[in-house]
Amino acid sequence: MIAIRRHHPATVLFKIGKLLRNSIFIILVLFVFQANNSSTLFVYGRYAFLLFFLWSLVSAVLNWLTTTYALDDQRFYLRRGIFNKTDQSIPFSKVQNINRHTSFSHRLLGLTSISFETGIAGEDSSVKFEVTTKKEVLRLESAVQEHKESLVTEQLTSEDDTGATPATEHEQATQKQLEEHIIHFQPTRRDLLKASMTSFSFLLLVPLLASLYYNVSEFVSLEERLDGIGASLLASPWMIAIVAILIILASFLFGILHSFIKYGKYEISSDSQRVYIKKGVLSHASFSIAKERVQAIEITQSFTKRILGLAEVKLISAGSLSLGSEELNISSLYPFLPKKKAYAIVSELLPGYRIQEDMQRLPRRALWVRMLKPSWLWLIATALLFYFQPKFLGIDNTWWIASSVLLLLILASRILDFLHTRYCLHDELIQLKNGGFTSTLFVTKREKIIEVEIKQNRIQRAFGLSSLQTVTRARPIHTSYLEDIPDSLASTFRHWYRERSKEVKLDTTN
């Protein structure tokens, strides 16, 4: 008989805490800053908030009482609903990714959370345990992993040529897998310093303080108290210099601290079957994905990262990478990897994805097509500038300068896009690279592409060019574009993609 369980009772506590966190501003206004305000708006506002809070509390308890789960050796069984009951059954075979997240609040109570992401479309595409014990997480994760290894276990059971028992064979296979767990990357202090500079996190302090000052000054008069201090500080050039230096130092320290908290314990590792990513100092998050579930790889370089030789590698899969309302953003293999190191890690983690740096460029005629293409953004912006004719720095008739600068930026972006655009067909792999100020390299296998489209407008037809679009199964669906490719490549791609029928296998799992 399958044991039916409720979620951890602390789920109710976390929901109440989340409600208080989201309502903190309203609570401060109604019950602190305007506590003595007896106007009708604030009086009835307090009653309305208390009724809303009471209903949210009752709803949280009822949801906990009516939400249950169970599992056997093949699937999850979920049941929820206060008035309308919903039953759901999700096979373990559909699980794409396993995400763990341990926030600071979880750590205080010795709890954690886990989400089993599937490739099923819709709101019920994942099995989430937002508050549970670490022991229960291990039980749930082990059940899923054991099911995925069941086929191997059956093969080992049927093969007794070596004379060892099936259990011994299975233990040896498991031990071998543990021994092959390899750590590929852990950021050093120098990497964290690069991360703080490249992410511009040191620029967050001043806007944060300004926002805090603005919100507090709405209810507490700070201007009169700070006017005297500001006047004394600005009276001396030396004091101005000292304050400026202190603000700059504080900003850099804040940026370094922010990067350390976010990336201080980042780790990329793998075994023979899965890729593992961990991050976080105050709150922990982890992500694991079976190597066979990786649909594609995306390598992005912003303008700043290109100057510093850095890149961000993302794993594209069919499962979601979120847990509850919090986005983990953990599909990225450390966003500030050196470019060559990023390529090497991809080859180590996924030997089937070998990135070819020698790629073909577009013909020069593609540049003329891009330069001749009208820019609707520039035309609309120029029309608005001409109509309103705003004054820049108090000077009349300067609208044309803004229009000219925008046109130069658009043309520069198109030239950079032409220079960055490259392509490569290598065995079963395809590589597509494009982008202006930010470039993106997309790498996937032929069998992972579920839809292609090759189209051609009149201008492209005159120059012997086409546009290529590929669709890869992900959530959401991932689409890649390559504009103005030569017709010869379009023909080669058609023949290359037809070979997909020999590689695709039907999924017969339930």
Short mmCIF file of C-alpha atoms in Angstrom, two decimals, residues 15-330:
data_model
loop_
_atom_site.label_atom_id
_atom_site.label_comp_id
_atom_site.label_asym_id
_atom_site.label_seq_id
_atom_site.Cartn_x
_atom_site.Cartn_y
_atom_site.Cartn_z
CA LYS A 15 3.64 31.03 3.25
CA ILE A 16 2.86 33.38 6.13
CA GLY A 17 6.42 34.68 6.05
CA LYS A 18 6.18 35.27 2.31
CA LEU A 19 2.90 37.15 2.82
CA LEU A 20 4.49 39.36 5.49
CA ARG A 21 7.52 40.01 3.28
CA ASN A 22 5.35 41.06 0.35
CA SER A 23 3.13 43.20 2.58
CA ILE A 24 5.83 44.90 4.66
CA PHE A 25 5.40 48.25 2.92
CA ILE A 26 1.61 48.24 3.46
CA ILE A 27 2.08 47.24 7.12
CA LEU A 28 4.54 50.10 7.72
CA VAL A 29 2.21 52.65 6.12
CA LEU A 30 -0.99 51.51 7.86
CA PHE A 31 0.29 50.55 11.31
CA VAL A 32 3.55 52.52 11.81
CA PHE A 33 3.91 55.71 9.78
CA GLN A 34 0.17 56.47 9.69
CA ALA A 35 -0.81 54.73 12.93
CA ASN A 36 -2.44 57.89 14.32
CA ASN A 37 -4.23 58.78 11.08
CA SER A 38 -7.99 58.44 11.70
CA SER A 39 -9.16 59.21 8.17
CA THR A 40 -11.70 56.85 6.60
CA LEU A 41 -9.19 55.57 4.04
CA PHE A 42 -6.65 54.41 6.62
CA VAL A 43 -9.22 53.12 9.15
CA TYR A 44 -11.00 50.89 6.62
CA GLY A 45 -7.67 50.09 5.02
CA ARG A 46 -6.46 48.53 8.29
CA TYR A 47 -9.66 46.45 8.60
CA ALA A 48 -9.38 45.31 4.98
CA PHE A 49 -5.75 44.28 5.42
CA LEU A 50 -6.52 42.35 8.61
CA LEU A 51 -9.36 40.49 6.87
CA PHE A 52 -7.10 39.71 3.92
CA PHE A 53 -4.34 38.49 6.23
CA LEU A 54 -6.81 36.30 8.19
CA TRP A 55 -8.16 34.75 4.98
CA SER A 56 -4.62 34.11 3.70
CA LEU A 57 -3.79 32.38 6.98
CA VAL A 58 -6.89 30.15 6.83
CA SER A 59 -6.27 29.42 3.15
CA ALA A 60 -2.67 28.39 3.85
CA VAL A 61 -3.79 25.94 6.54
CA LEU A 62 -6.58 24.49 4.36
CA ASN A 63 -4.23 24.09 1.41
CA TRP A 64 -1.76 22.23 3.61
CA LEU A 65 -4.48 19.93 4.94
CA THR A 66 -5.87 19.11 1.48
CA THR A 67 -2.56 18.71 -0.41
CA THR A 68 -1.02 15.24 -0.30
CA TYR A 69 1.52 13.24 -2.23
CA ALA A 70 2.68 9.67 -2.60
CA LEU A 71 5.07 7.71 -4.77
CA ASP A 72 5.84 4.17 -5.76
CA ASP A 73 8.76 2.84 -7.77
CA GLN A 74 7.53 4.45 -11.02
CA ARG A 75 5.70 7.73 -10.46
CA PHE A 76 4.49 10.58 -8.23
CA TYR A 77 0.83 10.74 -7.15
CA LEU A 78 -0.33 14.27 -6.27
CA ARG A 79 -3.67 15.44 -4.86
CA ARG A 80 -4.66 19.03 -4.04
CA GLY A 81 -7.63 21.37 -3.87
CA ILE A 82 -9.83 22.77 -1.13
CA PHE A 83 -13.21 22.61 -2.93
CA ASN A 84 -12.26 21.19 -6.34
CA LYS A 85 -9.97 18.16 -6.03
CA THR A 86 -7.21 17.61 -8.59
CA ASP A 87 -5.37 14.30 -8.93
CA GLN A 88 -2.16 14.07 -10.91
CA SER A 89 0.21 11.25 -11.79
CA ILE A 90 3.69 12.03 -13.14
CA PRO A 91 6.08 9.22 -14.20
CA PHE A 92 9.69 9.40 -13.03
CA SER A 93 10.78 8.87 -16.64
CA LYS A 94 9.48 12.36 -17.53
CA VAL A 95 11.77 14.12 -15.05
CA GLN A 96 14.28 16.28 -16.93
CA ASN A 97 16.03 18.29 -14.21
CA ILE A 98 16.31 18.18 -10.43
CA ASN A 99 16.62 21.57 -8.71
CA ARG A 100 17.44 22.09 -5.05
CA HIS A 101 17.17 25.42 -3.25
CA THR A 102 18.00 26.09 0.39
CA SER A 103 17.29 29.69 1.32
CA PHE A 104 18.56 31.38 4.47
CA SER A 105 15.17 30.71 6.13
CA HIS A 106 15.41 27.03 5.18
CA ARG A 107 18.88 26.82 6.75
CA LEU A 108 17.67 28.32 10.02
CA LEU A 109 15.10 25.53 10.37
CA GLY A 110 17.28 22.75 8.93
CA LEU A 111 14.96 22.34 5.92
CA THR A 112 15.30 22.60 2.16
CA SER A 113 13.26 22.50 -1.07
CA ILE A 114 13.39 20.46 -4.25
CA SER A 115 11.71 20.56 -7.64
CA PHE A 116 11.50 17.79 -10.23
CA GLU A 117 11.11 19.49 -13.60
CA THR A 118 9.56 17.65 -16.52
CA GLY A 119 9.17 18.38 -20.22
CA ILE A 120 5.37 18.39 -19.88
CA ALA A 121 3.74 21.65 -20.98
CA GLY A 122 1.44 23.61 -18.70
CA GLU A 123 1.37 24.85 -15.12
CA ASP A 124 1.63 21.32 -13.70
CA SER A 125 4.94 20.64 -15.42
CA SER A 126 6.91 20.08 -12.22
CA VAL A 127 6.63 18.37 -8.87
CA LYS A 128 7.59 20.89 -6.19
CA PHE A 129 8.32 20.41 -2.51
CA GLU A 130 8.93 23.97 -1.36
CA VAL A 131 9.51 23.01 2.30
CA THR A 132 10.69 19.58 3.35
CA THR A 133 13.38 17.80 5.34
CA LYS A 134 16.74 16.82 3.91
CA LYS A 135 15.96 13.18 4.68
CA GLU A 136 12.77 13.35 2.62
CA VAL A 137 14.64 15.04 -0.23
CA LEU A 138 17.11 12.16 -0.33
CA ARG A 139 14.23 9.65 -0.36
CA LEU A 140 12.46 11.41 -3.23
CA GLU A 141 15.61 11.91 -5.26
CA SER A 142 16.73 8.33 -4.71
CA ALA A 143 13.36 7.02 -5.93
CA VAL A 144 13.70 8.97 -9.18
CA GLN A 145 17.34 7.98 -9.70
CA GLU A 146 16.70 4.31 -8.98
CA HIS A 147 13.91 4.25 -11.54
CA LYS A 148 16.17 5.77 -14.19
CA GLU A 149 18.74 3.06 -13.46
CA SER A 150 16.17 0.27 -13.57
CA LEU A 151 16.95 -0.66 -17.18
CA VAL A 152 20.63 -1.03 -16.35
CA THR A 153 19.76 -3.06 -13.27
CA GLU A 154 17.60 -5.42 -15.34
CA GLN A 155 20.45 -5.93 -17.78
CA LEU A 156 22.84 -6.69 -14.95
CA THR A 157 20.33 -9.14 -13.49
CA SER A 158 20.04 -11.02 -16.77
CA GLU A 159 23.81 -11.18 -17.32
CA ASP A 160 25.45 -13.52 -14.83
CA ASP A 161 28.45 -14.44 -16.98
CA THR A 162 30.94 -13.15 -14.41
CA GLY A 163 29.38 -15.19 -11.63
CA ALA A 164 28.72 -12.16 -9.41
CA THR A 165 25.27 -11.60 -7.94
CA PRO A 166 23.08 -8.85 -9.42
CA ALA A 167 23.25 -6.83 -6.19
CA THR A 168 27.06 -6.90 -6.27
CA GLU A 169 27.09 -5.85 -9.90
CA HIS A 170 24.76 -2.95 -9.14
CA GLU A 171 26.85 -1.85 -6.16
CA GLN A 172 30.00 -1.91 -8.26
CA ALA A 173 28.32 0.19 -10.97
CA THR A 174 27.10 2.71 -8.37
CA GLN A 175 30.52 2.89 -6.74
CA LYS A 176 32.16 3.43 -10.12
CA GLN A 177 29.76 6.27 -10.84
CA LEU A 178 30.62 7.94 -7.52
CA GLU A 179 34.33 7.61 -8.23
CA GLU A 180 33.87 9.35 -11.57
CA HIS A 181 32.34 12.45 -9.92
CA ILE A 182 34.69 15.19 -11.17
CA ILE A 183 34.85 18.88 -10.18
CA HIS A 184 35.49 20.95 -13.29
CA PHE A 185 35.42 24.50 -11.93
CA GLN A 186 35.44 26.45 -8.68
CA PRO A 187 35.93 30.24 -8.80
CA THR A 188 39.08 31.72 -7.27
CA ARG A 189 39.31 35.14 -5.60
CA ARG A 190 40.53 36.55 -8.90
CA ASP A 191 37.48 35.10 -10.65
CA LEU A 192 35.17 36.68 -8.05
CA LEU A 193 36.89 40.05 -8.53
CA LYS A 194 36.38 39.78 -12.30
CA ALA A 195 32.75 38.89 -11.70
CA SER A 196 32.18 41.99 -9.54
CA MET A 197 33.78 44.23 -12.19
CA THR A 198 32.12 42.63 -15.21
CA SER A 199 28.65 42.48 -13.67
CA PHE A 200 28.91 46.15 -12.56
CA SER A 201 27.52 45.13 -9.18
CA PHE A 202 29.61 47.93 -7.61
CA LEU A 203 27.17 50.39 -9.23
CA LEU A 204 24.25 49.02 -7.20
CA LEU A 205 25.09 50.73 -3.91
CA VAL A 206 24.28 54.35 -4.84
CA PRO A 207 20.86 53.57 -6.45
CA LEU A 208 20.07 51.31 -3.49
CA LEU A 209 20.81 54.06 -0.96
CA ALA A 210 18.93 56.63 -3.06
CA SER A 211 15.86 54.37 -3.25
CA LEU A 212 16.01 53.74 0.50
CA TYR A 213 16.28 57.48 1.20
CA TYR A 214 13.34 58.26 -1.11
CA ASN A 215 11.06 55.63 0.44
CA VAL A 216 11.87 56.64 4.03
CA SER A 217 11.61 60.38 3.33
CA GLU A 218 8.04 59.86 2.13
CA PHE A 219 7.01 59.27 5.74
CA VAL A 220 9.88 60.66 7.85
CA SER A 221 11.32 64.13 7.27
CA LEU A 222 15.01 63.61 6.60
CA GLU A 223 15.78 66.71 4.58
CA GLU A 224 15.96 69.06 7.58
CA ARG A 225 18.22 66.65 9.48
CA LEU A 226 20.57 66.06 6.54
CA ASP A 227 20.74 69.65 5.23
CA GLY A 228 23.14 70.70 7.97
CA ILE A 229 25.36 67.67 7.51
CA GLY A 230 25.40 68.14 3.73
CA ALA A 231 26.28 71.81 4.00
CA SER A 232 29.23 71.10 6.31
CA LEU A 233 30.55 68.34 4.04
CA LEU A 234 30.31 70.44 0.87
CA ALA A 235 31.92 73.48 2.48
CA SER A 236 35.47 72.15 2.06
CA PRO A 237 37.04 70.74 -1.15
CA TRP A 238 38.96 68.26 0.99
CA MET A 239 35.77 66.97 2.54
CA ILE A 240 34.20 66.60 -0.91
CA ALA A 241 37.21 64.57 -2.08
CA ILE A 242 37.17 62.38 1.04
CA VAL A 243 33.41 61.72 0.73
CA ALA A 244 33.82 60.86 -2.97
CA ILE A 245 36.66 58.44 -2.22
CA LEU A 246 34.67 56.81 0.59
CA ILE A 247 31.64 56.37 -1.69
CA ILE A 248 33.82 54.80 -4.41
CA LEU A 249 35.51 52.43 -1.94
CA ALA A 250 32.17 51.49 -0.39
CA SER A 251 30.73 50.80 -3.85
CA PHE A 252 33.61 48.51 -4.79
CA LEU A 253 33.43 46.69 -1.45
CA PHE A 254 29.67 46.28 -1.89
CA GLY A 255 30.21 44.88 -5.40
CA ILE A 256 32.82 42.40 -4.20
CA LEU A 257 30.61 41.33 -1.28
CA HIS A 258 27.60 40.94 -3.59
CA SER A 259 29.62 38.77 -6.00
CA PHE A 260 31.03 36.67 -3.15
CA ILE A 261 27.57 36.01 -1.72
CA LYS A 262 26.20 35.09 -5.16
CA TYR A 263 29.15 33.14 -6.60
CA GLY A 264 31.39 32.39 -3.59
CA LYS A 265 30.63 28.66 -3.47
CA TYR A 266 29.97 28.06 -7.13
CA GLU A 267 30.87 24.58 -8.31
CA ILE A 268 30.54 22.77 -11.63
CA SER A 269 30.92 19.00 -11.50
CA SER A 270 29.75 15.88 -13.30
CA ASP A 271 29.76 12.12 -13.31
CA SER A 272 29.24 9.68 -16.13
CA GLN A 273 25.52 10.49 -16.42
CA ARG A 274 24.71 13.93 -14.96
CA VAL A 275 25.93 17.52 -14.74
CA TYR A 276 25.79 19.25 -11.33
CA ILE A 277 25.88 22.97 -10.55
CA LYS A 278 25.91 24.45 -7.04
CA LYS A 279 25.97 28.06 -5.91
CA GLY A 280 25.23 30.37 -3.01
CA VAL A 281 26.68 31.36 0.36
CA LEU A 282 23.71 32.53 2.44
CA SER A 283 21.16 30.54 0.42
CA HIS A 284 22.13 27.40 -1.44
CA ALA A 285 20.85 26.31 -4.85
CA SER A 286 21.78 23.26 -6.87
CA PHE A 287 20.83 21.96 -10.27
CA SER A 288 21.40 18.60 -11.90
CA ILE A 289 20.54 17.40 -15.38
CA ALA A 290 21.14 14.16 -17.21
CA LYS A 291 23.64 14.67 -20.02
CA GLU A 292 21.29 13.01 -22.48
CA ARG A 293 18.61 15.61 -21.61
CA VAL A 294 20.72 18.59 -22.73
CA GLN A 295 19.06 19.90 -25.87
CA ALA A 296 21.61 22.56 -26.79
CA ILE A 297 24.37 24.85 -25.53
CA GLU A 298 24.32 28.64 -25.75
CA ILE A 299 27.48 30.71 -25.24
CA THR A 300 26.90 34.46 -24.82
CA GLN A 301 29.41 37.31 -24.77
CA SER A 302 28.37 40.86 -23.95
CA PHE A 303 30.47 43.78 -25.18
CA THR A 304 32.29 44.03 -21.84
CA LYS A 305 32.86 40.27 -21.58
CA ARG A 306 34.25 40.19 -25.13
CA ILE A 307 36.85 42.84 -24.19
CA LEU A 308 37.88 40.83 -21.12
CA GLY A 309 37.78 37.47 -22.96
CA LEU A 310 34.93 36.09 -20.83
CA ALA A 311 31.81 34.14 -21.78
CA GLU A 312 28.65 32.65 -20.27
CA VAL A 313 27.63 29.09 -21.10
CA LYS A 314 24.01 28.00 -20.67
CA LEU A 315 22.58 24.51 -20.83
CA ILE A 316 19.25 24.40 -22.65
CA SER A 317 16.91 21.66 -21.53
CA ALA A 318 13.23 20.82 -21.76
CA GLY A 319 12.64 21.34 -18.04
CA SER A 320 12.12 24.61 -16.24
CA LEU A 321 14.81 26.09 -14.01
CA SER A 322 12.61 27.74 -11.41
CA LEU A 323 11.50 26.78 -7.94
CA GLY A 324 8.27 28.36 -6.76
CA SER A 325 8.33 32.08 -7.47
CA GLU A 326 12.10 32.31 -7.28
CA GLU A 327 14.14 31.99 -10.45
CA LEU A 328 17.30 30.04 -9.76
CA ASN A 329 19.09 31.13 -12.94
CA ILE A 330 21.32 28.16 -12.40
#
